[in-house]
């Protein structure tokens, strides 16, 4: 594994542009103008994403004796979502602007009264961002100037729209028009996508695209328990697509409407020390993120305040990542008691109990749930790995290189094979032979066009950890190649067997 990347600050524009230019991510259906909140992964993106999934699967499932994997259907019986509480409560507060037809998440739309020496002269609003408070303050100063009000302006006191009193709603300007009077009071908007199963489109045929993969593990708990030769504590893991009709998808793939989750439900005894298990899983998740190259300095923890937790929840801690748009949730680790299994037991009538040999008692197991989005990890590794550097070539010329310092575990291409010259058949033949051998085990790229330095740069930009150059020494002397390392840019001679050993050690 490579050293974690040094913290980098990169703008989202730069990343989005790199993703498009190099075929990591495209807007979905772009030829029709795109569709908000949906993305396609291009040839390099799909490799990077697959590697993230594969690393998680091998570390979470294959390399652990206490976790098994499953894959459940995306559309499940609608009663699953009634029992889980999603039909009644999986909603965000929505505010409409009647004038512009824009929609906002009420908890992301902030406002403040503008108060001059104790008198409210109007209201200002701003959308949630790193600068919300200063935007509101600037808007308040502008209002005071425009209205030519004398006296001392008091500092703004931002609240979000869920906290607005009914009499304030009419007075708060819409961020779209800048004018008050068009915002509606917040209302609940259920984020599940609905569909109909079968030929009839009536109430009885309504079904949902799953908004999380977790319910698959709860609904199949008994099936795994009865067949999987498992004993407590043990986990059931799944990777798969989830769908949420987010009111305001934003920040590229950070919050989208179709995304991929990697979730694990870790079932523990009802008398087990849940806090200890919870902490162990937080530590495991953090360690795993670092094992795929995220620097510890970009990670932090956020404990959800007790008063904001659902009644059944014992504690939730989010692992936060420092994205360019702020510190945001990457991975949530929740201690959920036995709420989910109990709900399914009640709704289905099928007992979800296990038998404790020691106490001769039956009980419903409790659960610790680490839940993370693949797309959020994808974005995090790009943010942390991106760097622009000045490098000096052999002739003393300084040029810029863009480099993605991705861990070899997840890099979309592990090694590029480059014949020094493309018009020397013996070099090309040897390079192609090595390429074909490497291809059987790794994602490899063959490139013979352009100056060697330019070819290295192309690989740096997509995060390829190593380039191997086949030169005259290879064919005329000892068969060794030049191995060029992405991060240090250092070169050394390497034999084929050594190259395979290096890859085997660093990639898996
Ligand atoms: N089963 C629990 C659950 O789904 P969550 O916090 O709603 O919890 C878990 O989601 C993780 O899924 C989040 O921490 C995030 O990484 C990812 N996620 C959630 N909504 C997302 C969205 N709209 N776009 C991308 N990733 C999302």
XYZ file of C-alpha atoms and ligand atoms in Angstrom:
535
model
C 0.000 0.000 0.000
C 1.298 3.462 -0.810
C 1.657 6.206 1.754
C -1.550 8.184 2.240
C -1.687 11.157 -0.093
C -0.722 14.557 1.270
C -3.734 16.795 1.885
C -4.558 18.671 -1.296
C -6.977 21.477 -1.921
C -8.668 21.147 -5.238
C -11.740 22.888 -6.575
C -14.787 20.908 -7.607
C -14.605 22.504 -11.089
C -11.112 21.066 -11.551
C -12.213 17.594 -10.469
C -15.376 17.565 -12.550
C -13.365 18.654 -15.559
C -10.702 15.956 -15.008
C -13.427 13.325 -14.556
C -14.998 14.268 -17.867
C -11.762 14.762 -19.819
C -10.232 11.455 -18.750
C -13.389 9.338 -18.798
C -14.061 8.848 -15.102
C -17.575 10.309 -14.879
C -20.043 11.783 -17.384
C -23.421 13.404 -16.761
C -26.104 10.789 -17.472
C -27.947 11.088 -20.829
C -25.828 14.094 -21.720
C -26.831 14.056 -25.390
C -30.353 14.929 -24.193
C -29.137 17.659 -21.860
C -28.502 15.407 -18.842
C -30.784 14.477 -15.968
C -30.176 16.112 -12.601
C -28.787 13.820 -9.922
C -27.739 10.941 -12.198
C -24.245 10.109 -13.439
C -22.497 7.600 -15.677
C -19.111 6.103 -14.891
C -16.775 5.981 -17.898
C -14.037 3.431 -18.672
C -11.653 4.616 -15.937
C -14.403 5.478 -13.457
C -15.933 2.051 -13.669
C -12.565 0.442 -12.869
C -11.923 2.753 -9.925
C -15.425 2.162 -8.565
C -15.127 -1.592 -8.982
C -11.807 -1.556 -7.145
C -13.354 0.348 -4.212
C -16.153 -2.227 -4.059
C -13.768 -5.172 -4.409
C -11.442 -3.891 -1.651
C -14.390 -3.412 0.697
C -15.804 -6.826 -0.154
C -12.542 -8.649 0.402
C -11.746 -6.809 3.654
C -15.294 -6.812 5.010
C -16.518 -10.216 3.858
C -13.823 -12.550 2.541
C -11.093 -11.757 5.026
C -13.380 -11.872 8.067
C -14.791 -15.028 9.606
C -17.743 -13.225 11.153
C -19.307 -11.515 8.103
C -21.196 -13.082 5.197
C -22.378 -11.394 2.023
C -25.740 -11.348 0.254
C -27.348 -9.601 -2.700
C -31.027 -8.745 -2.402
C -33.465 -7.393 -4.979
C -33.813 -3.663 -5.507
C -37.604 -3.851 -5.517
C -38.821 -5.607 -2.387
C -42.307 -6.254 -1.003
C -43.815 -2.830 -0.222
C -44.542 -4.033 3.331
C -40.775 -3.997 3.953
C -40.849 -0.221 3.631
C -43.962 0.136 5.760
C -42.378 -1.937 8.535
C -39.074 -0.086 8.326
C -40.820 3.280 8.660
C -39.748 4.557 5.244
C -43.284 4.912 3.824
C -44.349 7.076 6.747
C -41.143 8.875 7.527
C -38.412 8.783 4.878
C -38.918 12.379 3.940
C -37.158 15.680 3.748
C -38.817 19.040 4.436
C -39.523 20.741 1.112
C -40.098 24.439 0.394
C -41.454 25.602 -2.983
C -40.907 28.994 -4.552
C -44.240 29.681 -6.292
C -42.737 32.401 -8.493
C -39.672 30.600 -9.858
C -40.926 26.985 -9.444
C -37.630 26.197 -7.682
C -37.669 23.688 -4.827
C -35.471 23.780 -1.750
C -34.749 21.522 1.166
C -36.012 23.547 4.099
C -33.027 22.600 6.244
C -30.671 23.924 3.548
C -32.434 27.273 3.118
C -31.311 29.781 5.751
C -32.772 33.158 6.670
C -32.347 35.874 9.209
C -34.264 38.940 10.309
C -32.414 42.176 9.582
C -32.479 44.103 12.836
C -31.411 47.696 13.320
C -31.332 48.830 16.934
C -33.987 46.331 17.973
C -36.322 46.969 14.993
C -36.753 44.290 12.270
C -36.565 46.050 8.877
C -36.856 42.913 6.704
C -35.526 39.416 6.089
C -32.632 37.968 4.064
C -32.057 34.409 2.861
C -29.211 32.253 1.523
C -28.683 28.626 0.601
C -26.470 26.462 2.791
C -22.787 26.752 1.934
C -19.465 27.437 3.613
C -20.383 31.141 3.373
C -24.014 31.136 4.492
C -23.504 33.388 7.529
C -21.359 35.934 5.672
C -23.758 35.990 2.694
C -26.638 36.745 5.049
C -24.613 39.465 6.776
C -23.691 41.083 3.437
C -27.337 40.933 2.289
C -28.424 42.527 5.593
C -25.926 45.385 5.164
C -27.168 45.935 1.610
C -30.793 46.028 2.776
C -29.979 48.583 5.449
C -28.207 50.789 2.868
C -30.992 50.452 0.289
C -33.679 51.279 2.815
C -31.496 54.139 4.120
C -32.147 53.113 7.715
C -30.051 54.899 10.322
C -28.604 53.127 13.372
C -26.490 50.106 14.269
C -27.116 46.890 12.351
C -27.246 43.863 14.629
C -25.387 40.680 13.562
C -27.568 38.266 11.597
C -29.013 35.268 13.458
C -29.307 32.478 10.851
C -32.021 29.828 11.185
C -33.190 27.347 8.590
C -36.707 27.232 7.143
C -37.786 24.353 9.391
C -37.427 26.837 12.256
C -39.375 29.685 10.629
C -42.476 30.843 12.469
C -45.665 30.891 10.315
C -45.786 34.713 10.334
C -42.171 34.883 9.096
C -42.615 32.699 5.970
C -44.339 35.475 3.962
C -41.478 37.853 4.769
C -38.529 35.666 3.789
C -37.204 36.334 0.261
C -36.858 33.442 -2.166
C -33.194 32.822 -3.092
C -34.366 32.544 -6.717
C -36.095 35.915 -7.016
C -34.768 37.882 -4.041
C -38.383 38.867 -3.268
C -40.529 37.791 -0.291
C -44.007 36.293 -0.599
C -43.398 33.295 -2.842
C -42.028 30.666 -0.429
C -44.390 28.002 0.897
C -44.264 26.597 4.440
C -42.126 23.412 4.622
C -43.959 20.164 3.868
C -42.834 16.556 4.009
C -41.584 15.098 0.755
C -41.104 11.321 0.678
C -37.859 10.536 -1.103
C -38.676 7.009 -2.241
C -39.144 6.509 -5.982
C -42.437 4.738 -6.648
C -43.178 2.300 -9.414
C -45.847 -0.287 -10.206
C -45.295 -3.994 -10.412
C -47.336 -5.929 -12.971
C -49.780 -4.830 -15.636
C -52.204 -2.986 -13.348
C -51.416 0.541 -12.205
C -53.408 0.762 -8.992
C -52.787 1.141 -5.279
C -52.203 -2.599 -4.898
C -49.359 -2.603 -7.429
C -47.325 0.219 -5.869
C -43.718 -0.690 -5.091
C -40.559 1.275 -4.357
C -36.978 1.393 -5.544
C -35.025 0.738 -2.358
C -33.674 3.871 -0.662
C -31.081 1.791 1.231
C -29.678 -1.715 0.946
C -29.953 -2.319 4.707
C -33.536 -3.603 4.705
C -32.439 -6.490 2.477
C -30.218 -7.730 5.312
C -33.024 -7.424 7.879
C -35.628 -9.084 5.665
C -33.232 -11.987 4.996
C -31.874 -12.246 8.546
C -33.763 -15.459 9.303
C -32.850 -17.042 5.979
C -29.152 -16.410 6.623
C -29.396 -17.486 10.269
C -31.112 -20.736 9.323
C -28.776 -21.601 6.451
C -25.514 -19.738 6.904
C -23.935 -21.631 9.847
C -23.458 -18.312 11.618
C -23.434 -17.471 15.318
C -23.571 -14.177 17.189
C -21.891 -11.804 16.804
C -21.919 -11.869 13.028
C -22.595 -9.520 10.130
C -24.469 -9.582 6.840
C -23.030 -7.309 4.160
C -24.297 -6.114 0.815
C -23.212 -3.778 -1.962
C -25.799 -2.375 -4.309
C -27.669 0.515 -5.830
C -30.015 2.679 -3.802
C -32.346 5.394 -5.024
C -33.513 8.577 -3.356
C -35.506 11.350 -4.967
C -33.284 13.984 -3.367
C -34.854 17.460 -3.463
C -31.527 19.099 -4.154
C -28.942 16.671 -5.533
C -25.628 18.502 -5.428
C -21.880 18.552 -5.207
C -21.412 16.259 -8.187
C -21.669 12.604 -7.070
C -21.780 13.492 -3.355
C -25.573 13.631 -3.232
C -27.204 11.985 -6.209
C -30.528 10.296 -6.842
C -29.087 6.939 -7.853
C -26.038 5.830 -5.912
C -24.357 2.769 -4.552
C -24.136 1.705 -0.922
C -21.920 -0.720 0.961
C -23.713 -1.620 4.162
C -23.184 -4.209 6.853
C -25.518 -5.189 9.662
C -23.543 -6.597 12.594
C -25.871 -8.597 14.846
C -24.945 -8.790 18.503
C -26.407 -10.392 21.631
C -29.045 -8.309 23.387
C -26.782 -8.175 26.468
C -23.584 -7.439 24.521
C -21.607 -4.252 25.142
C -23.029 -2.329 22.173
C -20.874 0.766 22.827
C -17.689 -1.332 22.573
C -18.838 -2.940 19.331
C -19.877 0.454 17.965
C -16.439 1.915 18.707
C -14.678 -1.112 17.195
C -16.620 -0.620 13.973
C -15.895 3.118 13.851
C -12.200 2.298 14.185
C -12.413 -0.431 11.564
C -14.103 1.901 9.074
C -11.543 4.652 9.638
C -8.673 2.189 9.269
C -10.189 0.843 6.077
C -10.514 4.323 4.559
C -6.852 4.905 5.317
C -5.946 1.541 3.778
C -7.314 2.785 0.455
C -5.309 5.982 0.682
C -7.399 8.588 2.503
C -5.198 10.700 4.783
C -6.157 10.675 8.455
C -5.883 14.472 8.478
C -8.965 14.665 6.209
C -11.086 12.434 8.448
C -12.980 13.358 11.597
C -15.854 12.034 13.668
C -19.237 13.552 14.365
C -21.459 12.154 17.110
C -25.146 12.812 16.453
C -26.601 14.670 19.442
C -28.712 12.362 21.628
C -31.792 14.599 21.307
C -31.755 14.314 17.493
C -31.534 10.506 17.398
C -34.542 8.341 16.534
C -36.133 6.932 19.699
C -34.722 3.433 19.091
C -31.198 4.583 18.277
C -28.501 4.273 20.920
C -25.870 6.302 19.114
C -24.739 7.308 15.630
C -21.270 8.475 14.692
C -20.416 9.726 11.218
C -16.927 9.579 9.786
C -16.591 12.946 8.100
C -14.340 13.837 5.177
C -12.968 17.251 4.278
C -14.397 17.744 0.768
C -13.691 20.976 -1.158
C -17.235 22.127 -0.299
C -16.834 21.468 3.432
C -16.575 18.710 6.013
C -19.367 16.264 5.194
C -20.633 12.806 6.109
C -18.835 9.953 4.423
C -19.724 6.899 6.522
C -22.425 6.537 9.181
C -22.052 3.968 11.968
C -25.300 3.508 13.856
C -26.217 1.448 16.905
C -29.854 0.672 16.136
C -30.864 -1.623 19.006
C -33.222 -4.340 17.771
C -35.700 -1.953 16.188
C -35.497 -3.183 12.590
C -35.843 -6.909 13.269
C -38.612 -6.252 15.780
C -40.511 -4.165 13.234
C -40.241 -6.932 10.633
C -41.304 -9.520 13.188
C -44.423 -7.498 13.973
C -45.291 -6.753 10.360
C -44.602 -10.188 8.886
C -45.601 -12.355 11.816
C -42.370 -14.314 11.341
C -40.315 -14.501 14.569
C -36.865 -12.924 14.222
C -35.500 -14.488 17.372
C -32.424 -16.575 18.045
C -31.919 -19.019 20.888
C -29.246 -18.408 23.495
C -27.837 -21.772 24.641
C -26.291 -20.229 27.760
C -29.436 -18.621 29.164
C -31.937 -20.868 27.318
C -33.708 -17.662 26.278
C -34.971 -16.472 22.920
C -34.301 -12.869 21.932
C -34.183 -10.526 18.941
C -30.529 -9.601 18.212
C -29.366 -5.995 18.298
C -27.406 -4.421 15.465
C -24.506 -2.093 14.674
C -24.744 -0.712 11.138
C -21.797 0.798 9.227
C -23.293 2.311 6.031
C -21.269 4.068 3.364
C -21.742 5.299 -0.203
C -19.333 4.076 -2.875
C -19.722 7.334 -4.812
C -18.789 9.409 -1.752
C -15.625 7.338 -1.295
C -14.898 7.754 -5.010
C -15.147 11.526 -4.667
C -13.051 11.514 -1.485
C -10.172 9.578 -3.055
C -10.146 11.954 -6.022
C -10.158 15.016 -3.734
C -7.360 13.667 -1.545
C -5.286 12.289 -4.392
C -5.356 15.223 -6.808
C -2.245 17.383 -7.033
C -0.658 19.806 -9.474
C 3.106 20.060 -9.246
C 5.970 21.867 -10.938
C 8.514 19.383 -12.212
C 11.881 19.985 -13.876
C 12.897 17.762 -16.783
C 16.449 16.607 -17.735
C 17.010 19.815 -19.704
C 16.032 22.029 -16.776
C 12.631 22.995 -18.187
C 9.903 23.426 -15.594
C 6.469 22.104 -16.429
C 3.255 21.344 -14.617
C 2.205 17.828 -13.954
C -1.208 16.755 -12.756
C -1.075 13.647 -10.640
C -3.724 11.520 -8.985
C -2.073 9.843 -6.034
C -4.436 6.900 -5.813
C -3.568 3.893 -3.707
C -2.448 0.963 -5.906
C -5.320 -0.986 -4.328
C -7.898 1.166 -6.103
C -6.045 2.796 -9.029
C -7.997 2.040 -12.245
C -4.816 1.074 -14.109
C -2.107 -0.655 -12.068
C 0.726 -0.469 -14.547
C 1.343 1.000 -18.002
C 3.605 -0.853 -20.421
C 5.540 1.419 -22.738
C 7.973 0.399 -25.473
C 10.623 3.116 -25.693
C 10.166 3.443 -29.482
C 7.227 2.280 -31.547
C 9.222 1.788 -34.744
C 11.507 -0.900 -33.265
C 9.672 -4.221 -33.715
C 11.826 -6.033 -31.146
C 10.933 -3.482 -28.432
C 7.255 -3.562 -29.389
C 7.168 -7.384 -29.410
C 8.733 -7.611 -25.940
C 6.436 -4.910 -24.592
C 3.349 -6.653 -25.969
C 4.433 -9.951 -24.459
C 4.795 -8.382 -21.010
C 1.502 -6.549 -21.469
C -0.343 -9.775 -22.245
C 1.176 -11.546 -19.237
C 0.263 -8.706 -16.891
C -3.241 -8.440 -18.361
C -4.174 -11.878 -17.042
C -4.043 -10.563 -13.472
C -4.197 -6.771 -13.534
C -5.755 -3.784 -15.264
C -2.887 -2.755 -17.539
C -2.520 -0.101 -20.219
C -0.355 -0.340 -23.309
C 0.835 2.928 -24.835
C 3.379 3.392 -27.602
C 2.492 6.836 -28.899
C 4.333 10.054 -28.068
C 7.475 10.964 -26.189
C 8.112 8.866 -23.101
C 7.764 11.873 -20.754
C 4.375 12.699 -22.239
C 3.280 9.095 -21.804
C 4.291 9.191 -18.121
C 2.247 12.392 -17.643
C -0.858 10.797 -19.163
C -0.587 7.958 -16.655
C 0.095 10.340 -13.738
C -3.149 12.140 -14.487
C -5.229 8.957 -14.201
C -3.401 7.677 -11.125
C -1.401 4.753 -12.571
C 1.122 3.891 -9.825
C 3.808 2.426 -12.127
C 5.029 2.625 -15.700
C 7.303 -0.004 -17.172
C 9.457 0.964 -20.118
C 10.952 -1.626 -22.440
C 14.231 -0.281 -23.830
C 17.345 -1.582 -25.546
C 18.833 -2.820 -22.294
C 15.784 -5.072 -21.946
C 16.441 -6.909 -25.163
C 20.207 -6.599 -25.403
C 21.299 -7.073 -21.781
C 19.655 -8.738 -18.780
C 15.964 -8.530 -19.717
C 15.224 -5.924 -17.027
C 12.827 -3.009 -17.574
C 12.740 0.556 -16.318
C 10.184 0.892 -13.531
C 9.027 4.443 -13.047
C 7.160 5.265 -9.848
C 4.276 7.759 -10.077
C 4.652 9.643 -6.784
C 8.436 9.966 -6.521
C 8.956 9.851 -10.335
C 12.064 7.799 -9.561
C 13.217 5.132 -11.968
C 15.016 1.854 -11.379
C 15.685 -1.398 -13.208
C 13.440 -4.310 -12.401
C 13.177 -7.935 -13.502
C 9.855 -9.427 -14.587
C 9.521 -11.713 -11.543
C 10.238 -8.791 -9.230
C 7.589 -6.703 -10.981
C 4.951 -9.381 -10.430
C 5.981 -9.707 -6.781
C 5.725 -5.927 -6.305
C 2.259 -5.801 -7.839
C 1.090 -8.789 -5.831
C 2.240 -7.137 -2.614
C 0.847 -3.647 -3.265
C -2.362 -4.279 -5.170
C -4.098 -6.871 -2.986
N -29.050 2.246 6.162
C -28.623 3.490 6.676
C -28.467 4.517 5.665
O -28.790 4.320 4.496
P -27.689 6.974 5.323
O -26.872 7.861 6.212
O -28.971 7.519 4.815
O -27.905 5.644 6.151
C -25.593 5.813 4.311
O -26.795 6.516 4.094
C -24.510 6.351 3.414
O -24.950 6.304 2.052
C -24.142 7.815 3.655
O -23.211 7.933 4.700
C -23.539 8.196 2.320
O -22.197 7.755 2.242
C -24.385 7.402 1.337
N -25.469 8.230 0.765
C -26.653 8.521 1.326
N -27.402 9.291 0.507
C -26.669 9.486 -0.611
C -26.888 10.200 -1.841
N -28.026 10.822 -2.092
N -25.899 10.195 -2.772
C -24.736 9.538 -2.545
N -24.479 8.847 -1.408
C -25.425 8.822 -0.445
